[in-house]
Amino acid sequence: MRRATITLQPKDDAPHIPADLYGHFAEHLGHCIYEGLWVGEDSKIPNTKGIRNDVVKALKELNLPVLRWPGGCFADEYHWKDGVGPRDKRPSIYNTHWGGVVENNHFGTHEFFELCEQIGCEAYVCGNVGSGSVQEMSQWVEYMTSPAKSPMADWRRQNGREEPWKLKYFGVGNESWGCGGEMRPEYYADEYRRYQTFVRNYGQRITKIACGPNTADYNWTEVMMSRATRFMDGLALHYYTILDQKWPPSGSATQFGEKEYRSTMHAALHMDELITKHSAIMDKHDPDKRVALMVDEWGTWHPVEPGTNPGFLFQQNTVRDALVAAVTFDIFHRHVDRVKMGNIAQMINVLQAMVLTDGPRMLRTPTYWAFHLYKGHHGAQFVPLTVKAEESNGEGHTLPSVSATASRTAKGWTVSASCLEPKECVTVSVSGLPVGVKVTSARVLTGPALQSHNTFDRPDLVKPKDLEVRFAGGELEFDLGPFAVASIELA
Ligand code: AHR
């Protein structure tokens, strides 16, 4: 049995972990919105105002803090006026990015805010810079947030919503370096400055987010920060975990061996280097860290499930994906002075999803459970720590055998630890907890195999179970099996 030692080093001035690091992303892509969320008021699937009850219930249980919508690449082709007013009068469009399917615009602005209200989360809307005008973007913000008597606010009222909605975040374009317009950073910096000018604050302060770099495009960050820092509140980083870090995605979501496992975890851990290097550039231009780095798309991107539409990005989700989520949270926590939001891609039926649906059936994925295990960290104060553990070597990739994080609130402590070792167990001991503290909950997520996943016939194969913990010589101690994520709450 391997051993790992976690030493907590609480600091009174350590930053808090914004709940928004545990944010989500829902795009008009495949069955994320349609069927995954929106079934319509006449559906036999139980729904409230057209939105599936089972999915909302599952998402509420995650204390889901914030939701980004309508894309993604779709955002830069989305014309919001198509998606308001009586549904039978809304025009259908062709979803050119994602599967070439007909988009009937039945899920639009009102439905999105209804969804946020049902979940109880903040709204993050991404505007269209690539193919939309400044006026269109500006009017959308007016429609959503103006309390005044003005043309767009009156139209919103006419469409059934008297009060403005609360809009916490607004993204000025998506991936403007790619599907959002293939722009150079110098050009986008100017476009960003122009568009954001007309994202007006109608009595509420909207956090404005600029399109940031793709993965390791440090030049993008440099140009944006040198030309537009004072006009933005956040800069969005996109990074996907892809086998061997090579595009297009290869391998399989469920059929993989130790080599692919190690390569995937190695790719996930690369997030640390990306954040470190982008943050260093931001520090140069913004030493007070006013502008946040928002990782508003992240997660695993595997080839689609065989037999499914390649444009729908539908993939299964195994214990490996849960481990990717856990190490990503641990990394976010370490950079919480600069990173203020994360949005996993995507919430339902697309990429590294929380839930999968099949007609009336729904299942929670291992990634869902990783989010669930980390709920104790939302809003808590980060507790710096060190981990001493042997490295895990094999198949050309060295991984830490244990990744961990901790936080505290006035009510208690949360310690999370993952065993990344694919074959061996590890005994973990945690020092630095206050004397007399008691365990209130200890749960572990693992499966019979790394490839284990939930199916509609076995929806609960991978699900957290109680973890046995003990105090030995004043230290918290527990045994973790291979490929396991654990969270222990203490008070
Ligand atoms: O999440 C899928 C796609 O990945 C998004 O639409 C785009 O922003 C990114 O390239």
Short mmCIF file of C-alpha atoms and ligand atoms in Angstrom, two decimals:
data_model
loop_
_atom_site.label_atom_id
_atom_site.label_comp_id
_atom_site.label_asym_id
_atom_site.label_seq_id
_atom_site.Cartn_x
_atom_site.Cartn_y
_atom_site.Cartn_z
CA MET A 1 0.00 0.00 0.00
CA ARG A 2 1.35 3.44 -0.96
CA ARG A 3 1.24 6.30 1.51
CA ALA A 4 0.44 9.97 0.98
CA THR A 5 0.66 12.79 3.48
CA ILE A 6 -1.45 15.92 3.13
CA THR A 7 -0.42 18.85 5.32
CA LEU A 8 -2.98 21.62 5.65
CA GLN A 9 -1.57 25.11 6.14
CA PRO A 10 -4.58 27.36 6.74
CA LYS A 11 -4.00 31.08 6.26
CA ASP A 12 -6.35 33.76 7.55
CA ASP A 13 -5.91 35.88 4.42
CA ALA A 14 -6.34 33.04 1.92
CA PRO A 15 -8.89 33.81 -0.82
CA HIS A 16 -12.36 32.35 -1.00
CA ILE A 17 -13.34 29.84 -3.66
CA PRO A 18 -16.09 31.43 -5.77
CA ALA A 19 -18.99 29.03 -6.25
CA ASP A 20 -18.90 30.11 -9.91
CA LEU A 21 -15.81 27.95 -10.41
CA TYR A 22 -18.36 25.13 -10.49
CA GLY A 23 -20.31 26.68 -13.38
CA HIS A 24 -21.80 25.03 -16.43
CA PHE A 25 -22.37 25.60 -20.11
CA ALA A 26 -25.37 24.73 -22.29
CA GLU A 27 -25.24 25.26 -26.05
CA HIS A 28 -27.70 24.71 -28.86
CA LEU A 29 -25.77 21.61 -29.80
CA GLY A 30 -27.01 18.05 -30.22
CA HIS A 31 -29.37 17.13 -27.41
CA CYS A 32 -28.13 19.57 -24.82
CA ILE A 33 -31.01 22.04 -25.10
CA TYR A 34 -33.62 20.12 -27.09
CA GLU A 35 -34.61 16.84 -25.39
CA GLY A 36 -31.94 17.32 -22.70
CA LEU A 37 -33.58 20.38 -21.14
CA TRP A 38 -36.41 21.55 -23.29
CA VAL A 39 -39.22 19.14 -24.12
CA GLY A 40 -42.02 21.67 -24.55
CA GLU A 41 -45.13 22.18 -22.48
CA ASP A 42 -47.11 19.45 -24.27
CA SER A 43 -44.52 16.72 -23.72
CA LYS A 44 -45.40 13.53 -21.82
CA ILE A 45 -42.07 13.93 -20.05
CA PRO A 46 -42.89 15.71 -16.77
CA ASN A 47 -41.93 19.36 -17.20
CA THR A 48 -42.49 22.83 -15.83
CA LYS A 49 -43.09 25.41 -18.53
CA GLY A 50 -41.48 23.05 -21.05
CA ILE A 51 -38.32 22.31 -19.01
CA ARG A 52 -37.73 18.73 -17.79
CA ASN A 53 -38.36 18.29 -14.07
CA ASP A 54 -35.97 15.36 -13.63
CA VAL A 55 -33.02 17.26 -15.11
CA VAL A 56 -33.73 20.42 -13.12
CA LYS A 57 -33.95 18.38 -9.91
CA ALA A 58 -30.59 16.72 -10.60
CA LEU A 59 -28.95 20.06 -11.42
CA LYS A 60 -30.38 21.77 -8.34
CA GLU A 61 -28.81 19.06 -6.19
CA LEU A 62 -25.41 20.25 -7.46
CA ASN A 63 -26.08 23.79 -6.16
CA LEU A 64 -25.27 24.76 -9.72
CA PRO A 65 -24.11 28.37 -9.46
CA VAL A 66 -24.02 29.77 -13.00
CA LEU A 67 -24.99 28.75 -16.52
CA ARG A 68 -23.45 29.97 -19.79
CA TRP A 69 -25.70 30.07 -22.87
CA PRO A 70 -26.41 29.95 -25.93
CA GLY A 71 -22.88 28.90 -27.06
CA GLY A 72 -20.11 28.32 -27.91
CA CYS A 73 -19.80 28.57 -31.65
CA PHE A 74 -23.59 28.80 -31.85
CA ALA A 75 -23.49 32.17 -30.04
CA ASP A 76 -21.82 33.90 -32.97
CA GLU A 77 -24.60 32.79 -35.30
CA TYR A 78 -27.44 33.33 -32.89
CA HIS A 79 -29.82 36.18 -33.51
CA TRP A 80 -31.71 36.60 -30.28
CA LYS A 81 -34.78 38.22 -31.82
CA ASP A 82 -35.53 34.88 -33.52
CA GLY A 83 -36.02 33.38 -30.06
CA VAL A 84 -38.58 35.67 -28.42
CA GLY A 85 -42.34 36.13 -28.88
CA PRO A 86 -44.96 33.45 -29.53
CA ARG A 87 -43.18 30.15 -30.22
CA ASP A 88 -45.29 29.26 -33.23
CA LYS A 89 -44.20 32.49 -34.90
CA ARG A 90 -40.48 32.07 -34.30
CA PRO A 91 -38.46 31.35 -37.43
CA SER A 92 -36.61 28.08 -37.88
CA ILE A 93 -32.94 28.28 -38.76
CA TYR A 94 -30.27 25.85 -39.81
CA ASN A 95 -27.70 25.01 -37.12
CA THR A 96 -24.67 25.12 -39.40
CA HIS A 97 -22.10 24.42 -36.70
CA TRP A 98 -23.70 21.51 -35.01
CA GLY A 99 -25.10 18.69 -37.07
CA GLY A 100 -26.87 20.79 -39.70
CA VAL A 101 -30.20 20.34 -37.95
CA VAL A 102 -33.19 22.63 -37.87
CA GLU A 103 -33.27 24.94 -34.87
CA ASN A 104 -36.84 26.05 -34.23
CA ASN A 105 -35.90 28.71 -31.68
CA HIS A 106 -38.41 27.39 -29.16
CA PHE A 107 -35.80 27.76 -26.46
CA GLY A 108 -34.85 31.46 -26.37
CA THR A 109 -34.18 34.24 -23.91
CA HIS A 110 -37.35 33.81 -21.80
CA GLU A 111 -36.90 30.05 -21.61
CA PHE A 112 -33.23 30.44 -20.63
CA PHE A 113 -34.02 32.75 -17.73
CA GLU A 114 -36.91 30.50 -16.70
CA LEU A 115 -34.38 27.63 -16.58
CA CYS A 116 -31.97 29.70 -14.45
CA GLU A 117 -34.82 30.57 -12.10
CA GLN A 118 -35.86 26.91 -11.80
CA ILE A 119 -32.27 25.83 -11.10
CA GLY A 120 -31.61 28.86 -8.89
CA CYS A 121 -28.44 29.87 -10.73
CA GLU A 122 -26.89 33.03 -12.18
CA ALA A 123 -27.12 33.77 -15.89
CA TYR A 124 -24.15 34.12 -18.22
CA VAL A 125 -25.17 35.10 -21.76
CA CYS A 126 -22.72 35.11 -24.64
CA GLY A 127 -23.36 37.70 -27.37
CA ASN A 128 -22.82 37.55 -31.10
CA VAL A 129 -19.79 39.47 -32.37
CA GLY A 130 -18.99 37.19 -35.30
CA SER A 131 -22.14 37.75 -37.36
CA GLY A 132 -24.19 40.18 -35.30
CA SER A 133 -24.17 43.95 -35.09
CA VAL A 134 -23.35 46.22 -32.19
CA GLN A 135 -26.96 47.36 -32.23
CA GLU A 136 -28.27 43.79 -32.00
CA MET A 137 -26.05 43.06 -29.01
CA SER A 138 -26.87 46.32 -27.32
CA GLN A 139 -30.61 45.76 -27.79
CA TRP A 140 -30.37 42.26 -26.32
CA VAL A 141 -28.81 43.67 -23.16
CA GLU A 142 -31.54 46.33 -23.05
CA TYR A 143 -34.22 43.64 -23.54
CA MET A 144 -32.86 41.51 -20.73
CA THR A 145 -31.96 44.14 -18.16
CA SER A 146 -33.69 47.48 -18.69
CA PRO A 147 -36.28 48.44 -16.06
CA ALA A 148 -37.12 51.61 -18.01
CA LYS A 149 -39.81 52.38 -20.51
CA SER A 150 -37.80 51.75 -23.64
CA PRO A 151 -38.48 49.90 -26.89
CA MET A 152 -36.72 46.65 -25.98
CA ALA A 153 -37.96 46.61 -22.38
CA ASP A 154 -41.51 47.21 -23.64
CA TRP A 155 -41.15 44.34 -26.10
CA ARG A 156 -40.02 42.09 -23.23
CA ARG A 157 -43.13 43.11 -21.27
CA GLN A 158 -45.30 42.43 -24.27
CA ASN A 159 -43.72 38.96 -24.39
CA GLY A 160 -44.75 38.28 -20.83
CA ARG A 161 -41.94 39.45 -18.58
CA GLU A 162 -42.48 42.64 -16.62
CA GLU A 163 -39.31 42.84 -14.53
CA PRO A 164 -35.83 42.80 -16.03
CA TRP A 165 -33.85 39.67 -15.34
CA LYS A 166 -30.61 39.61 -13.40
CA LEU A 167 -27.73 39.13 -15.82
CA LYS A 168 -24.49 38.53 -13.94
CA TYR A 169 -22.14 37.91 -16.86
CA PHE A 170 -22.10 38.90 -20.51
CA GLY A 171 -19.58 37.46 -22.99
CA VAL A 172 -18.62 39.66 -25.92
CA GLY A 173 -18.23 36.95 -28.55
CA ASN A 174 -16.96 33.39 -28.31
CA GLU A 175 -13.72 31.99 -29.71
CA SER A 176 -13.31 35.05 -31.90
CA TRP A 177 -9.95 33.54 -32.92
CA GLY A 178 -11.85 30.59 -34.49
CA CYS A 179 -15.53 29.83 -35.07
CA GLY A 180 -16.41 33.32 -33.80
CA GLY A 181 -14.85 35.12 -36.75
CA GLU A 182 -11.24 33.93 -37.29
CA MET A 183 -9.99 37.27 -35.98
CA ARG A 184 -6.46 38.31 -35.13
CA PRO A 185 -6.08 39.44 -31.52
CA GLU A 186 -5.28 43.01 -32.59
CA TYR A 187 -8.52 43.18 -34.58
CA TYR A 188 -10.63 41.51 -31.91
CA ALA A 189 -9.22 43.81 -29.21
CA ASP A 190 -10.63 46.77 -31.13
CA GLU A 191 -13.91 45.01 -31.85
CA TYR A 192 -14.18 44.06 -28.20
CA ARG A 193 -13.68 47.68 -27.15
CA ARG A 194 -16.38 48.83 -29.54
CA TYR A 195 -19.00 46.16 -28.77
CA GLN A 196 -18.55 46.30 -24.99
CA THR A 197 -19.15 50.06 -25.02
CA PHE A 198 -22.79 49.35 -25.83
CA VAL A 199 -23.25 46.62 -23.25
CA ARG A 200 -24.91 49.13 -20.97
CA ASN A 201 -25.55 48.79 -17.27
CA TYR A 202 -29.26 49.43 -16.70
CA GLY A 203 -29.10 49.69 -12.93
CA GLN A 204 -27.22 46.42 -12.53
CA ARG A 205 -23.52 45.88 -13.02
CA ILE A 206 -22.84 43.30 -15.68
CA THR A 207 -19.48 41.55 -15.59
CA LYS A 208 -18.12 41.85 -19.13
CA ILE A 209 -16.06 38.97 -20.43
CA ALA A 210 -13.77 39.21 -23.43
CA CYS A 211 -12.89 36.27 -25.62
CA GLY A 212 -9.59 34.96 -24.34
CA PRO A 213 -6.99 32.55 -25.56
CA ASN A 214 -7.27 29.14 -27.06
CA THR A 215 -5.16 26.86 -24.86
CA ALA A 216 -1.53 28.11 -24.99
CA ASP A 217 -2.01 31.14 -27.23
CA TYR A 218 -0.10 33.46 -24.93
CA ASN A 219 0.14 36.11 -27.61
CA TRP A 220 -3.66 36.46 -27.55
CA THR A 221 -3.56 37.15 -23.83
CA GLU A 222 -0.69 39.61 -24.22
CA VAL A 223 -2.46 41.56 -26.97
CA MET A 224 -5.81 41.63 -25.19
CA MET A 225 -4.31 42.68 -21.89
CA SER A 226 -2.12 45.35 -23.43
CA ARG A 227 -4.95 46.84 -25.50
CA ALA A 228 -8.19 46.29 -23.62
CA THR A 229 -7.60 45.57 -19.93
CA ARG A 230 -9.52 48.57 -18.67
CA PHE A 231 -12.61 47.63 -20.68
CA MET A 232 -13.01 44.10 -19.38
CA ASP A 233 -13.83 42.32 -16.14
CA GLY A 234 -12.90 38.87 -17.33
CA LEU A 235 -10.90 37.12 -20.01
CA ALA A 236 -12.12 33.68 -21.09
CA LEU A 237 -9.72 30.75 -21.48
CA HIS A 238 -10.79 27.63 -23.37
CA TYR A 239 -8.99 24.36 -22.83
CA TYR A 240 -10.20 20.84 -23.56
CA THR A 241 -8.64 17.61 -22.32
CA ILE A 242 -7.93 15.57 -25.44
CA LEU A 243 -6.03 12.30 -25.70
CA ASP A 244 -2.32 13.00 -26.28
CA GLN A 245 -3.27 16.71 -26.49
CA LYS A 246 -3.70 16.25 -30.23
CA TRP A 247 -6.59 17.58 -32.26
CA PRO A 248 -8.84 15.99 -33.53
CA PRO A 249 -9.83 13.85 -30.57
CA SER A 250 -8.87 10.19 -30.83
CA GLY A 251 -9.30 7.10 -28.67
CA SER A 252 -12.63 6.36 -27.07
CA ALA A 253 -14.69 7.59 -24.13
CA THR A 254 -15.07 4.06 -22.75
CA GLN A 255 -12.64 1.72 -24.53
CA PHE A 256 -9.22 2.67 -23.26
CA GLY A 257 -6.27 1.20 -21.42
CA GLU A 258 -3.72 2.47 -18.93
CA LYS A 259 -1.76 4.30 -21.64
CA GLU A 260 -4.77 6.35 -22.73
CA TYR A 261 -5.78 6.90 -19.12
CA ARG A 262 -2.37 8.32 -18.22
CA SER A 263 -2.23 10.46 -21.34
CA THR A 264 -5.68 11.90 -20.58
CA MET A 265 -4.81 12.70 -16.98
CA HIS A 266 -1.56 14.26 -18.13
CA ALA A 267 -3.54 16.46 -20.52
CA ALA A 268 -5.98 17.44 -17.75
CA LEU A 269 -3.12 18.40 -15.43
CA HIS A 270 -1.78 20.70 -18.15
CA MET A 271 -4.49 23.16 -17.07
CA ASP A 272 -2.16 24.16 -14.21
CA GLU A 273 0.59 25.31 -16.57
CA LEU A 274 -1.87 27.15 -18.80
CA ILE A 275 -3.41 29.09 -15.94
CA THR A 276 0.01 29.84 -14.46
CA LYS A 277 1.37 31.25 -17.72
CA HIS A 278 -1.73 33.20 -18.75
CA SER A 279 -1.96 34.60 -15.20
CA ALA A 280 1.67 35.74 -15.33
CA ILE A 281 0.87 37.79 -18.45
CA MET A 282 -2.25 39.18 -16.81
CA ASP A 283 -0.23 40.06 -13.70
CA LYS A 284 2.04 42.26 -15.81
CA HIS A 285 -0.87 44.36 -17.05
CA ASP A 286 -3.19 43.99 -14.08
CA PRO A 287 -1.09 43.55 -10.93
CA ASP A 288 -4.12 44.11 -8.69
CA LYS A 289 -5.88 41.17 -10.33
CA ARG A 290 -9.01 43.14 -11.15
CA VAL A 291 -9.62 41.19 -14.36
CA ALA A 292 -10.55 37.58 -13.76
CA LEU A 293 -9.49 34.61 -15.83
CA MET A 294 -12.71 32.74 -16.61
CA VAL A 295 -12.19 29.18 -17.82
CA ASP A 296 -15.56 29.22 -19.52
CA GLU A 297 -15.06 26.03 -21.54
CA TRP A 298 -13.19 23.03 -20.21
CA GLY A 299 -13.58 19.26 -20.00
CA THR A 300 -12.82 16.06 -21.85
CA TRP A 301 -13.43 15.85 -25.56
CA HIS A 302 -13.55 12.23 -26.75
CA PRO A 303 -14.71 10.89 -30.12
CA VAL A 304 -18.51 10.59 -30.19
CA GLU A 305 -20.25 7.37 -29.20
CA PRO A 306 -20.31 5.04 -32.20
CA GLY A 307 -23.46 5.40 -34.26
CA THR A 308 -24.29 8.91 -33.08
CA ASN A 309 -24.30 12.12 -35.13
CA PRO A 310 -20.68 13.41 -35.19
CA GLY A 311 -22.03 16.97 -34.99
CA PHE A 312 -23.81 16.24 -31.70
CA LEU A 313 -20.65 15.56 -29.64
CA PHE A 314 -22.39 12.90 -27.55
CA GLN A 315 -19.90 10.95 -25.43
CA GLN A 316 -20.10 8.55 -22.51
CA ASN A 317 -18.52 9.46 -19.23
CA THR A 318 -16.40 7.15 -17.04
CA VAL A 319 -14.53 7.21 -13.75
CA ARG A 320 -11.63 8.67 -15.78
CA ASP A 321 -13.79 11.74 -16.57
CA ALA A 322 -14.64 12.14 -12.88
CA LEU A 323 -10.92 12.16 -12.08
CA VAL A 324 -10.34 14.80 -14.76
CA ALA A 325 -13.02 16.94 -13.09
CA ALA A 326 -11.52 16.45 -9.62
CA VAL A 327 -7.96 17.40 -10.61
CA THR A 328 -9.31 20.40 -12.51
CA PHE A 329 -11.14 21.63 -9.41
CA ASP A 330 -7.93 21.17 -7.39
CA ILE A 331 -6.05 23.27 -9.96
CA PHE A 332 -8.74 25.99 -10.01
CA HIS A 333 -8.54 26.23 -6.22
CA ARG A 334 -4.79 26.78 -6.35
CA HIS A 335 -5.30 29.72 -8.71
CA VAL A 336 -8.32 31.21 -7.06
CA ASP A 337 -6.65 34.61 -6.76
CA ARG A 338 -7.05 34.99 -10.55
CA VAL A 339 -9.52 32.33 -11.73
CA LYS A 340 -13.08 33.28 -10.74
CA MET A 341 -15.28 31.16 -12.96
CA GLY A 342 -15.19 27.75 -14.67
CA ASN A 343 -17.84 26.34 -17.03
CA ILE A 344 -17.60 22.70 -17.88
CA ALA A 345 -18.57 21.75 -21.42
CA GLN A 346 -21.35 20.83 -21.41
CA MET A 347 -24.23 20.33 -19.02
CA ILE A 348 -26.34 17.68 -20.77
CA ASN A 349 -25.75 15.08 -23.50
CA VAL A 350 -22.73 16.93 -24.94
CA LEU A 351 -19.00 16.33 -24.21
CA GLN A 352 -18.27 15.89 -20.47
CA ALA A 353 -21.89 16.04 -19.39
CA MET A 354 -23.50 15.95 -15.96
CA VAL A 355 -26.53 14.03 -17.11
CA LEU A 356 -27.45 11.96 -20.13
CA THR A 357 -31.00 11.52 -21.33
CA ASP A 358 -32.76 9.01 -23.52
CA GLY A 359 -36.41 9.93 -24.08
CA PRO A 360 -37.95 10.02 -20.62
CA ARG A 361 -34.92 8.39 -18.99
CA MET A 362 -32.08 10.28 -17.34
CA LEU A 363 -28.84 9.24 -15.66
CA ARG A 364 -26.20 11.03 -13.60
CA THR A 365 -22.65 10.60 -14.89
CA PRO A 366 -19.48 10.04 -12.81
CA THR A 367 -18.61 13.70 -13.55
CA TYR A 368 -21.93 14.72 -11.98
CA TRP A 369 -20.88 12.91 -8.84
CA ALA A 370 -17.46 14.60 -8.81
CA PHE A 371 -19.26 17.97 -8.81
CA HIS A 372 -21.51 16.68 -6.05
CA LEU A 373 -18.56 15.61 -3.90
CA TYR A 374 -16.98 19.07 -4.18
CA LYS A 375 -20.08 21.06 -3.15
CA GLY A 376 -18.57 21.78 0.28
CA HIS A 377 -15.93 23.97 -1.37
CA HIS A 378 -18.40 26.44 -2.92
CA GLY A 379 -17.74 29.85 -1.39
CA ALA A 380 -15.41 28.42 1.30
CA GLN A 381 -11.99 29.78 2.17
CA PHE A 382 -9.18 28.01 0.37
CA VAL A 383 -6.78 26.12 2.63
CA PRO A 384 -3.28 25.86 1.14
CA LEU A 385 -1.76 22.41 1.49
CA THR A 386 1.15 20.26 0.46
CA VAL A 387 0.90 16.65 -0.69
CA LYS A 388 3.79 14.25 -0.22
CA ALA A 389 3.31 11.07 -2.22
CA GLU A 390 5.25 8.83 -4.53
CA GLU A 391 4.75 9.53 -8.20
CA SER A 392 2.80 7.12 -10.33
CA ASN A 393 4.83 6.05 -13.36
CA GLY A 394 3.98 4.04 -16.44
CA GLU A 395 3.30 4.12 -20.16
CA GLY A 396 5.47 7.20 -20.64
CA HIS A 397 3.54 9.44 -18.25
CA THR A 398 4.28 10.36 -14.68
CA LEU A 399 1.29 11.43 -12.62
CA PRO A 400 1.05 12.49 -9.00
CA SER A 401 -0.45 9.50 -7.23
CA VAL A 402 -2.64 11.82 -5.13
CA SER A 403 -4.23 15.18 -5.93
CA ALA A 404 -5.92 17.07 -3.10
CA THR A 405 -7.55 20.29 -2.03
CA ALA A 406 -9.14 21.70 1.12
CA SER A 407 -11.28 24.58 2.28
CA ARG A 408 -13.02 25.82 5.41
CA THR A 409 -16.02 27.87 6.44
CA ALA A 410 -17.24 29.06 9.85
CA LYS A 411 -19.10 25.74 10.04
CA GLY A 412 -16.35 23.30 9.14
CA TRP A 413 -13.84 21.85 6.75
CA THR A 414 -13.88 19.97 3.45
CA VAL A 415 -10.91 17.86 2.38
CA SER A 416 -10.97 16.23 -1.05
CA ALA A 417 -8.38 13.75 -2.28
CA SER A 418 -8.13 11.66 -5.44
CA CYS A 419 -6.01 8.63 -6.09
CA LEU A 420 -4.79 8.88 -9.68
CA GLU A 421 -2.84 5.65 -9.45
CA PRO A 422 -4.63 3.15 -11.74
CA LYS A 423 -3.55 -0.05 -9.96
CA GLU A 424 -2.56 0.52 -6.36
CA CYS A 425 -4.29 1.71 -3.23
CA VAL A 426 -2.99 4.51 -1.08
CA THR A 427 -3.29 5.33 2.61
CA VAL A 428 -3.79 9.06 3.00
CA SER A 429 -3.12 10.94 6.21
CA VAL A 430 -4.15 14.54 6.72
CA SER A 431 -2.51 16.78 9.32
CA GLY A 432 -3.31 20.36 10.29
CA LEU A 433 -6.98 19.97 11.18
CA PRO A 434 -8.09 21.58 14.46
CA VAL A 435 -8.01 19.32 17.51
CA GLY A 436 -11.37 17.75 18.31
CA VAL A 437 -12.85 18.20 14.84
CA LYS A 438 -15.30 15.43 13.90
CA VAL A 439 -16.12 13.82 10.57
CA THR A 440 -19.68 14.59 9.51
CA SER A 441 -19.56 12.91 6.11
CA ALA A 442 -17.01 10.88 4.16
CA ARG A 443 -17.79 9.66 0.65
CA VAL A 444 -15.81 8.13 -2.17
CA LEU A 445 -16.50 7.80 -5.87
CA THR A 446 -14.96 4.95 -7.82
CA GLY A 447 -16.09 2.03 -9.95
CA PRO A 448 -15.27 -1.59 -10.64
CA ALA A 449 -12.92 -0.35 -13.40
CA LEU A 450 -11.55 2.94 -14.70
CA GLN A 451 -13.79 2.49 -17.70
CA SER A 452 -16.92 2.05 -15.57
CA HIS A 453 -19.80 4.30 -16.51
CA ASN A 454 -23.51 4.56 -15.94
CA THR A 455 -25.97 3.33 -18.53
CA PHE A 456 -29.73 3.61 -18.72
CA ASP A 457 -29.90 -0.05 -17.62
CA ARG A 458 -27.39 0.47 -14.79
CA PRO A 459 -27.68 4.17 -13.92
CA ASP A 460 -26.13 3.78 -10.47
CA LEU A 461 -23.05 1.69 -11.16
CA VAL A 462 -20.76 4.64 -10.46
CA LYS A 463 -22.04 6.57 -7.49
CA PRO A 464 -20.46 7.83 -4.24
CA LYS A 465 -20.38 5.43 -1.31
CA ASP A 466 -19.44 5.90 2.33
CA LEU A 467 -15.72 5.97 2.99
CA GLU A 468 -14.21 4.60 6.18
CA VAL A 469 -12.04 7.14 7.92
CA ARG A 470 -10.18 7.10 11.24
CA PHE A 471 -8.06 9.37 13.41
CA ALA A 472 -4.57 7.99 14.06
CA GLY A 473 -2.18 9.97 16.27
CA GLY A 474 -4.29 13.10 15.79
CA GLU A 475 -4.28 12.78 11.99
CA LEU A 476 -7.22 11.97 9.78
CA GLU A 477 -6.49 8.77 7.88
CA PHE A 478 -8.25 6.79 5.16
CA ASP A 479 -7.49 4.24 2.47
CA LEU A 480 -8.26 5.08 -1.13
CA GLY A 481 -8.52 2.44 -3.79
CA PRO A 482 -7.05 3.11 -7.24
CA PHE A 483 -8.88 5.69 -9.41
CA ALA A 484 -11.00 7.14 -6.61
CA VAL A 485 -12.21 10.61 -5.61
CA ALA A 486 -13.08 11.24 -1.97
CA SER A 487 -14.47 14.16 0.00
CA ILE A 488 -14.54 14.36 3.75
CA GLU A 489 -16.54 16.99 5.62
CA LEU A 490 -15.62 17.83 9.19
CA ALA A 491 -17.04 20.13 11.84
O1 AHR B 1 -18.18 22.99 -26.59
C1 AHR B 1 -18.16 22.74 -27.95
C2 AHR B 1 -17.48 23.86 -28.74
O2 AHR B 1 -16.14 23.93 -28.38
C3 AHR B 1 -17.97 25.25 -28.49
O3 AHR B 1 -19.11 25.56 -29.23
C4 AHR B 1 -16.82 26.10 -28.92
O4 AHR B 1 -16.78 27.33 -28.25
C5 AHR B 1 -15.62 25.21 -28.64
O5 AHR B 1 -14.77 25.15 -29.72
#
